[in-house]
Tab-separated table of C-alpha atoms in Angstrom:
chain	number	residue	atom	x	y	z
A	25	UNK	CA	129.332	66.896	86.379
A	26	UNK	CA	126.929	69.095	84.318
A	27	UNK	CA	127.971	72.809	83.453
A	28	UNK	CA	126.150	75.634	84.639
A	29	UNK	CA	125.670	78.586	83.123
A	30	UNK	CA	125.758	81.431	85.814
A	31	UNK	CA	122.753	83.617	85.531
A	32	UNK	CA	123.579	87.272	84.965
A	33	UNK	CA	119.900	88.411	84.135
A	34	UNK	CA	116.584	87.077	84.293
A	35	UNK	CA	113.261	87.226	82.677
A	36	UNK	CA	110.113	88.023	83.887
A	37	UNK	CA	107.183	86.542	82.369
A	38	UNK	CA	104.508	88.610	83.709
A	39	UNK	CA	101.310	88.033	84.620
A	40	UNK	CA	100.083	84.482	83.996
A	41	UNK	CA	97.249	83.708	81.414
A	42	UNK	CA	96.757	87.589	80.057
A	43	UNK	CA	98.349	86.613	76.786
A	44	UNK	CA	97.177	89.114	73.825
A	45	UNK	CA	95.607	91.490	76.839
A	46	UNK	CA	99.359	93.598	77.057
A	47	UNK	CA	97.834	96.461	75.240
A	48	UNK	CA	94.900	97.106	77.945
A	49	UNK	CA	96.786	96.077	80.644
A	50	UNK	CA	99.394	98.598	79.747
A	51	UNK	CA	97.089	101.457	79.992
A	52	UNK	CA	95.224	100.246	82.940
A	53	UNK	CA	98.063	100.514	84.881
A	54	UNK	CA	99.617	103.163	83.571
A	55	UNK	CA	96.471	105.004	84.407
A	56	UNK	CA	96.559	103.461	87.817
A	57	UNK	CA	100.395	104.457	88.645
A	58	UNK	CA	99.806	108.330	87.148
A	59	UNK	CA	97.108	108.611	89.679
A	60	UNK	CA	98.770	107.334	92.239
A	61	UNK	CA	101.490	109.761	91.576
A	62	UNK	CA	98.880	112.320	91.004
A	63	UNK	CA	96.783	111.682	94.624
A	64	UNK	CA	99.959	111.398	96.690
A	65	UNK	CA	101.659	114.542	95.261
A	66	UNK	CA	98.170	116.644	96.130
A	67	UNK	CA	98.193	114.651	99.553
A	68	UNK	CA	101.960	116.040	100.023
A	69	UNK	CA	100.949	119.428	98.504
A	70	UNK	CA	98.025	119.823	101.168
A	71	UNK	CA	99.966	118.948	103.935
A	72	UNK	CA	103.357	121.059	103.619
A	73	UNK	CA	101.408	123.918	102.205
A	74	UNK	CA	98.567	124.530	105.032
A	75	UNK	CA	99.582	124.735	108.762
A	76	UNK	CA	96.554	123.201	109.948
A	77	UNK	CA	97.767	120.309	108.221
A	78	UNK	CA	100.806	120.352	110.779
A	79	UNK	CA	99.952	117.898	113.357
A	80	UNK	CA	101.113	114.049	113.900
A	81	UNK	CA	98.621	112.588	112.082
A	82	UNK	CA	98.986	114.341	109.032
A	83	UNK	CA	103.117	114.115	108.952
A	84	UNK	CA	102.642	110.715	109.501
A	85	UNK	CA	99.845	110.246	106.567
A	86	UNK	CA	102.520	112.218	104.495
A	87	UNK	CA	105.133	109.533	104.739
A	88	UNK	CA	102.422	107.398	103.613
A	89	UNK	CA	102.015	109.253	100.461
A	90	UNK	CA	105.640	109.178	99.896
A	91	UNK	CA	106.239	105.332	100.636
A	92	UNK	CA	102.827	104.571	98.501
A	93	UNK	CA	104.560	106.198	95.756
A	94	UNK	CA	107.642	104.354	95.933
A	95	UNK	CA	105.926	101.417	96.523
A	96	UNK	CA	104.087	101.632	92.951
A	97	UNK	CA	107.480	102.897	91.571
A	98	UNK	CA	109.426	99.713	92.491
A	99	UNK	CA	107.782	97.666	90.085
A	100	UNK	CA	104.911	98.961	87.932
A	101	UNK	CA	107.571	100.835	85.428
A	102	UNK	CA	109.165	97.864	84.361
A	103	UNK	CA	106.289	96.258	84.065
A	104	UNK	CA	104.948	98.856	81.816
A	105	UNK	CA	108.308	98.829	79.824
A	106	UNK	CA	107.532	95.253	78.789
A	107	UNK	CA	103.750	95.451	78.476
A	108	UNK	CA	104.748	98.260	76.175
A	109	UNK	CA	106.536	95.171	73.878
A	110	UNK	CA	110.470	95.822	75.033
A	111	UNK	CA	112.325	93.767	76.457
A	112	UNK	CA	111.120	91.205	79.663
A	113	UNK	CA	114.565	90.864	80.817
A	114	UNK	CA	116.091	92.358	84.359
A	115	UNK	CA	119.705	92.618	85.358
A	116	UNK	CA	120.534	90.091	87.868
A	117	UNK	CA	121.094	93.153	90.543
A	118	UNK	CA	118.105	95.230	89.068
A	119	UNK	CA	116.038	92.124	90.344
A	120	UNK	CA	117.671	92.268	93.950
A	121	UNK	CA	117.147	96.026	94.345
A	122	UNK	CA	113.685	95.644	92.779
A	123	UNK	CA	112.730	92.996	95.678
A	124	UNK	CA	114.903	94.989	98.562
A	125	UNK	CA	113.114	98.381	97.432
A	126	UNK	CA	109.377	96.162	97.300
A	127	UNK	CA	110.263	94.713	100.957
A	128	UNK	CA	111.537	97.424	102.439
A	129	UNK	CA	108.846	100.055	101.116
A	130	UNK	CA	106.371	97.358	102.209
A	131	UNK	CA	107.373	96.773	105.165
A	132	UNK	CA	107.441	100.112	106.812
A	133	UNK	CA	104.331	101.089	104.957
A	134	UNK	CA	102.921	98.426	107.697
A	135	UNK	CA	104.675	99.845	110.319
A	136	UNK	CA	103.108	103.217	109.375
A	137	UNK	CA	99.890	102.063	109.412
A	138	UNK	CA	100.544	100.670	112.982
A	139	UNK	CA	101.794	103.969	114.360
A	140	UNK	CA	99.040	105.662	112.761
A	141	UNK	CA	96.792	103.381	114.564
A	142	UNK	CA	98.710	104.635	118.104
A	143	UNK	CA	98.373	108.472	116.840
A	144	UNK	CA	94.547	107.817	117.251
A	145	UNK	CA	94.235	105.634	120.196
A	146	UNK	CA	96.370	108.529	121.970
A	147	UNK	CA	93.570	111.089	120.330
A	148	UNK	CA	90.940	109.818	121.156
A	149	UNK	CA	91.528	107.939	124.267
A	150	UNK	CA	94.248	110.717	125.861
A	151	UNK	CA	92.769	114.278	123.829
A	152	UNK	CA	94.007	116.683	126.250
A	153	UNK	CA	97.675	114.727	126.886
A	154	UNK	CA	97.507	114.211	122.831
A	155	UNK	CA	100.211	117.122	121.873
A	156	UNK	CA	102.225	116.639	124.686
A	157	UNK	CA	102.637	112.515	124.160
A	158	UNK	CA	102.935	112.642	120.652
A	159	UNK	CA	105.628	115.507	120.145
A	160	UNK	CA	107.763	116.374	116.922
A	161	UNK	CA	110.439	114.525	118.762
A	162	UNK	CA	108.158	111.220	119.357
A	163	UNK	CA	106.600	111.679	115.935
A	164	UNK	CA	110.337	112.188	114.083
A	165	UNK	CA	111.360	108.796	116.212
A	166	UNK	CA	108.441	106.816	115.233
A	167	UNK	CA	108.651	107.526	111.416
A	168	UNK	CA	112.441	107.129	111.439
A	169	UNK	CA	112.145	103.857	113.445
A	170	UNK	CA	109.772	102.664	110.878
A	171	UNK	CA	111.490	103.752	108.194
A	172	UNK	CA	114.729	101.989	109.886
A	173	UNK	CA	113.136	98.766	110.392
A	174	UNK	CA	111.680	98.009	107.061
A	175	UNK	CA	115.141	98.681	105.647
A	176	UNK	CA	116.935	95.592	108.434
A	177	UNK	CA	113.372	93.871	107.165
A	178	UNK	CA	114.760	94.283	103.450
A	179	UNK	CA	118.209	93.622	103.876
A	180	UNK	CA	117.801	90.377	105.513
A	181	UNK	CA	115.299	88.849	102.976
A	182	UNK	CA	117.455	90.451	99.907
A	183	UNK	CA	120.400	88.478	101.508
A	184	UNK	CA	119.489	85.504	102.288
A	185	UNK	CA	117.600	85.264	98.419
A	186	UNK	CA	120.479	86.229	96.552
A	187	UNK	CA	123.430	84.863	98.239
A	188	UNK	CA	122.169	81.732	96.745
A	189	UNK	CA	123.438	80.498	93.483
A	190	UNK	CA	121.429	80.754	90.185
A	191	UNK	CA	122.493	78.906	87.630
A	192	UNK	CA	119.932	77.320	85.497
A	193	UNK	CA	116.657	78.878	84.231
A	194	UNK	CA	116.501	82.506	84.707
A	195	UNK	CA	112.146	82.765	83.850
A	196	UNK	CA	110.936	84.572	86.795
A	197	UNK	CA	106.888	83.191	86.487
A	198	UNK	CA	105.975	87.026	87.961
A	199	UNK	CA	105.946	90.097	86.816
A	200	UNK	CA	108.348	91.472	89.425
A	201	UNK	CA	111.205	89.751	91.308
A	202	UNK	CA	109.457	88.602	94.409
A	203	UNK	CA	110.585	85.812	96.909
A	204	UNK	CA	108.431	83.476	95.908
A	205	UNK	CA	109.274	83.661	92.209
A	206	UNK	CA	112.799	83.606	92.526
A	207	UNK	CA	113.992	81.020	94.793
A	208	UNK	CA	112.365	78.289	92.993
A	209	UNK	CA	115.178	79.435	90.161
A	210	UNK	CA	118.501	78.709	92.646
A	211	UNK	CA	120.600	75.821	92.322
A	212	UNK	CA	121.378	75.595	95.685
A	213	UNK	CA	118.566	74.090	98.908
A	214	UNK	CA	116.138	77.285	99.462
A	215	UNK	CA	114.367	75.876	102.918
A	216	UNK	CA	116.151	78.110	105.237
A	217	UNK	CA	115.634	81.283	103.145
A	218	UNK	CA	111.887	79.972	102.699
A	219	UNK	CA	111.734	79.688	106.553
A	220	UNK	CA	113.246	82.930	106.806
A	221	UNK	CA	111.006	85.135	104.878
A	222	UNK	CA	108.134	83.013	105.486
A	223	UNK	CA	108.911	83.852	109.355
A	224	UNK	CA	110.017	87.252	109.111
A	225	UNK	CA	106.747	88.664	106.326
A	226	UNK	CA	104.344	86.959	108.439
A	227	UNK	CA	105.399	87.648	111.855
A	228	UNK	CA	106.008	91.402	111.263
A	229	UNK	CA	102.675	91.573	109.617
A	230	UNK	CA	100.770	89.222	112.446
A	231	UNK	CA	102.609	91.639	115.391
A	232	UNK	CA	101.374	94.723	113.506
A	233	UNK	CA	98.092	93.199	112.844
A	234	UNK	CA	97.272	92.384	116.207
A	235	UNK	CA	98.349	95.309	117.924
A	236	UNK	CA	96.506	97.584	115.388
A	237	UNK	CA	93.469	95.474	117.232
A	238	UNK	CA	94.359	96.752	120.416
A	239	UNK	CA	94.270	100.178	119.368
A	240	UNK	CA	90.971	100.205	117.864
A	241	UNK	CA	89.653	97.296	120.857
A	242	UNK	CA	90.521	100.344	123.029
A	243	UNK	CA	89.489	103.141	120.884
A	244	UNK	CA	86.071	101.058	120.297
A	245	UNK	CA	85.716	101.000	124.621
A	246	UNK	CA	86.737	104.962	124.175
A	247	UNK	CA	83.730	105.862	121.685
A	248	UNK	CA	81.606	103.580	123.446
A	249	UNK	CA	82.140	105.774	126.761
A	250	UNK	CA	81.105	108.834	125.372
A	251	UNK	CA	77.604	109.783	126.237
A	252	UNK	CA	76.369	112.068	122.864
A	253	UNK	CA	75.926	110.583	119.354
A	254	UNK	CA	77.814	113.743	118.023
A	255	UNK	CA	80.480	113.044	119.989
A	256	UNK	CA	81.037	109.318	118.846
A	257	UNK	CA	80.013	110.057	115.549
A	258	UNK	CA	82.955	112.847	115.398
A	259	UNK	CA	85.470	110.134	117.073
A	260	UNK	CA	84.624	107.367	114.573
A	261	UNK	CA	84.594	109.728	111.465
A	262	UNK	CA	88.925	110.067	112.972
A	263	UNK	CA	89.305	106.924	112.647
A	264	UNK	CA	87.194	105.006	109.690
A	265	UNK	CA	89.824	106.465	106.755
A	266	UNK	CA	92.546	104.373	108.766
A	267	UNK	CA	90.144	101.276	109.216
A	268	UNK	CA	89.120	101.432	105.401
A	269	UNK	CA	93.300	102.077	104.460
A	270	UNK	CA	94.103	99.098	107.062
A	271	UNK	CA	91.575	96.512	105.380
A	272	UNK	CA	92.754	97.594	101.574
A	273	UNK	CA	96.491	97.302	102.608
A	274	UNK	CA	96.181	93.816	104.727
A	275	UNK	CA	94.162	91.477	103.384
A	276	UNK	CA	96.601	91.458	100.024
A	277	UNK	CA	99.533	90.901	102.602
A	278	UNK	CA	97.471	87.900	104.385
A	279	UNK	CA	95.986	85.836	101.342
A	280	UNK	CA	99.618	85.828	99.873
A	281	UNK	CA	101.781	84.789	102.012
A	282	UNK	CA	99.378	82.712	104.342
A	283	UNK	CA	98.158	80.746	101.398
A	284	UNK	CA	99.273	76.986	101.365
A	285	UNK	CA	99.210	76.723	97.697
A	286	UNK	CA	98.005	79.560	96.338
A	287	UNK	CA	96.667	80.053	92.622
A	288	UNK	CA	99.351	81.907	90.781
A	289	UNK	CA	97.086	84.229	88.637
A	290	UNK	CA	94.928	84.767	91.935
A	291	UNK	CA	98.517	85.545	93.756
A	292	UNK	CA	99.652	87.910	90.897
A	293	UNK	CA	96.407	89.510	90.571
A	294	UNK	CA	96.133	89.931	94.624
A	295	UNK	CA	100.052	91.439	94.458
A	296	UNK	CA	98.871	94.214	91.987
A	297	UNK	CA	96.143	94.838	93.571
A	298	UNK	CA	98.168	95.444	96.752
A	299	UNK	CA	100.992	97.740	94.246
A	300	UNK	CA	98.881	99.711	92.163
A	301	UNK	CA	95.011	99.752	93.288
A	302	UNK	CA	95.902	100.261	97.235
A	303	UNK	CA	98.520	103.406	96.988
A	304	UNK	CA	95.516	104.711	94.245
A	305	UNK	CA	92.842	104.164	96.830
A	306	UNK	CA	94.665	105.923	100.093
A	307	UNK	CA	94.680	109.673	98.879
A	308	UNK	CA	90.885	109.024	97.565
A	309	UNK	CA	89.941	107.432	101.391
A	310	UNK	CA	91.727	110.404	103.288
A	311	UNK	CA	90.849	113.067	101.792
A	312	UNK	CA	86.962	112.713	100.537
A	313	UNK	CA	85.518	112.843	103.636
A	314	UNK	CA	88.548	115.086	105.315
A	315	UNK	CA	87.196	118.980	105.002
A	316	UNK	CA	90.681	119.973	106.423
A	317	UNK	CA	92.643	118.154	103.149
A	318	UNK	CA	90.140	119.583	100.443
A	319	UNK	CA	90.100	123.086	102.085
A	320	UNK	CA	93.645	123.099	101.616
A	321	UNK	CA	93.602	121.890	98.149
A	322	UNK	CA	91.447	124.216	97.170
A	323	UNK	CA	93.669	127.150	98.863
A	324	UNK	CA	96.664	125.515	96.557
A	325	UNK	CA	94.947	126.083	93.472
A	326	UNK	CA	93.356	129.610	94.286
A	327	UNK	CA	96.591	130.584	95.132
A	328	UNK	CA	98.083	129.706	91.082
A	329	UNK	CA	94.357	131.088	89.769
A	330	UNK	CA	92.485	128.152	89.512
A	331	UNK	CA	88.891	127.986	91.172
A	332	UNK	CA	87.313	125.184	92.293
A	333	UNK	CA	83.830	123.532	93.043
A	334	UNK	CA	82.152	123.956	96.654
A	335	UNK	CA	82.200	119.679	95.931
């Protein structure tokens, strides 16, 4: 019988074919992650600190900010340790929490984007029933079911990866621990957790896919119904920053994991895009065109003696 070694760590060995490019690609994403920290702590800022801001759709585009941070956070400082020239290697449970926290932050950021989706089908299509069906209490349950649900989500993928032996070559072709990176490395047959998280990523994001089609299907009837072009105009302008987040945050999720054989620089580049570009892009789409986030904003910093621009 051959020996084993067990793996204790492994290695990740970033993105493919950017060999002599660490140096830019360091501070391209480090600018990327500080303004993604940057946006999403204004986002937060604006919301707790105005009480217009205190409706459902802006609590729930605050847990957005807050999982969009954590989302970049779960993987863009390592990979900015090593770009920086330490050290590639990851403990062996560093690389399971990395792909739990990546799964599970994921995961109910898709789930958020589907109940935002329900917040405005109940605006637009039920306005004057729209604070009594979506109360604090429905709005608490909603977020905390999300929340809830992408952590079962995370759990069972985490489990089913690493309760599989590793004990040969510990090179994780990725710059993060992700499913498909790692269980090529296990010693033992990977089909079932293949089928597993192939299953459970795809479905989740197909169900929440499709009924975010519903909603805006019916919202789409809704505007359609109402007789003055002010009037649609207004309802639309509710809902495009959602359609715009929804397209930036999906079609990532979709070309990976749907992909029969997918290139690996096109899947790494596709993955980034989805950690770092996406969570940049989402305080820039809901607050540009959103008088009610810049007013407050602008309140914030008149209030510590700062003035800013009419634009």
């Amino acid at each position: 019988m051959r020996n084993h070694t067990i793996v204790t760590e492994f290695i990740l060995l970033g993105i493919p074919e950017t060999e002599g490019l660490e140096t830019i690609l360091f501070f391209l994403f480090f600018s990327l992650y500080v303004c993604t920290l940057l946006g999403n702590v204004l986002i937060l800022i604006a919301i707790v600190s105005s009480s217009r801001l205190h409706t459902p759709m802006y609590f729930f585009l605050g847990n957005l900010s807050m999982f969009d941070m954590g989302y970049s956070s779960a993987t863009a400082p390592k990979m900015l340790f090593y770009l920086s020239g330490h050290s590639h290697s990851i403990s062996f449970q560093g690389c399971a929490a990395q792909l739990f926290f990546c799964h599970f932050l994921g995961c109910t950021e898709c789930l958020l984007y589907t109940v935002m989706a329900y917040d405005r089908l109940v605006a637009i299509c039920h306005p004057l029933r729209y604070m009594v069906i979506m109360s604090h209490r429905v709005c608490s349950i909603l977020a905390t079911g999300s929340w809830m649900c992408g952590c079962v989500h995370a759990i069972i993928l985490t489990s089913f990866t690493f309760q599989l032996s590793y004990c040969g070559s510990n090179e994780v072709d990725y710059y993060c621990c992700d499913i498909p990176a790692v269980l090529p490395l296990a010693c033992e047959d990977t089909s079932l957790a293949q089928k597993v998280s192939f299953t459970n990523v795809g479905l989740l994001s197909l169900i929440c896919f499709l009924f975010i089609i519903v909603s805006y299907t019916r919202i789409g009837i809704s505007i359609s119904k109402i007789r003055s072009s002010e009037g649609r105009q207004k309802a639309f302008s509710t809902c495009s920053a959602h359609i715009t987040a929804i397209l930036c945050a999906y079609g990532p999720i979709i070309i990976i994991y749907l992909q029969s054989n997918p290139s690996a620089l096109l899947g790494t580049l596709i993955q980034i895009l989805n950690n770092l570009v996406t969570p940049v892009l989402n305080p820039l789409i809901y607050s540009l065109r959103n008088k009610d986030v810049k007013s407050a904003l602008k309140n914030v910093f008149h209030k510590r003696g700062f003035t800013l621009g009419s634009k």
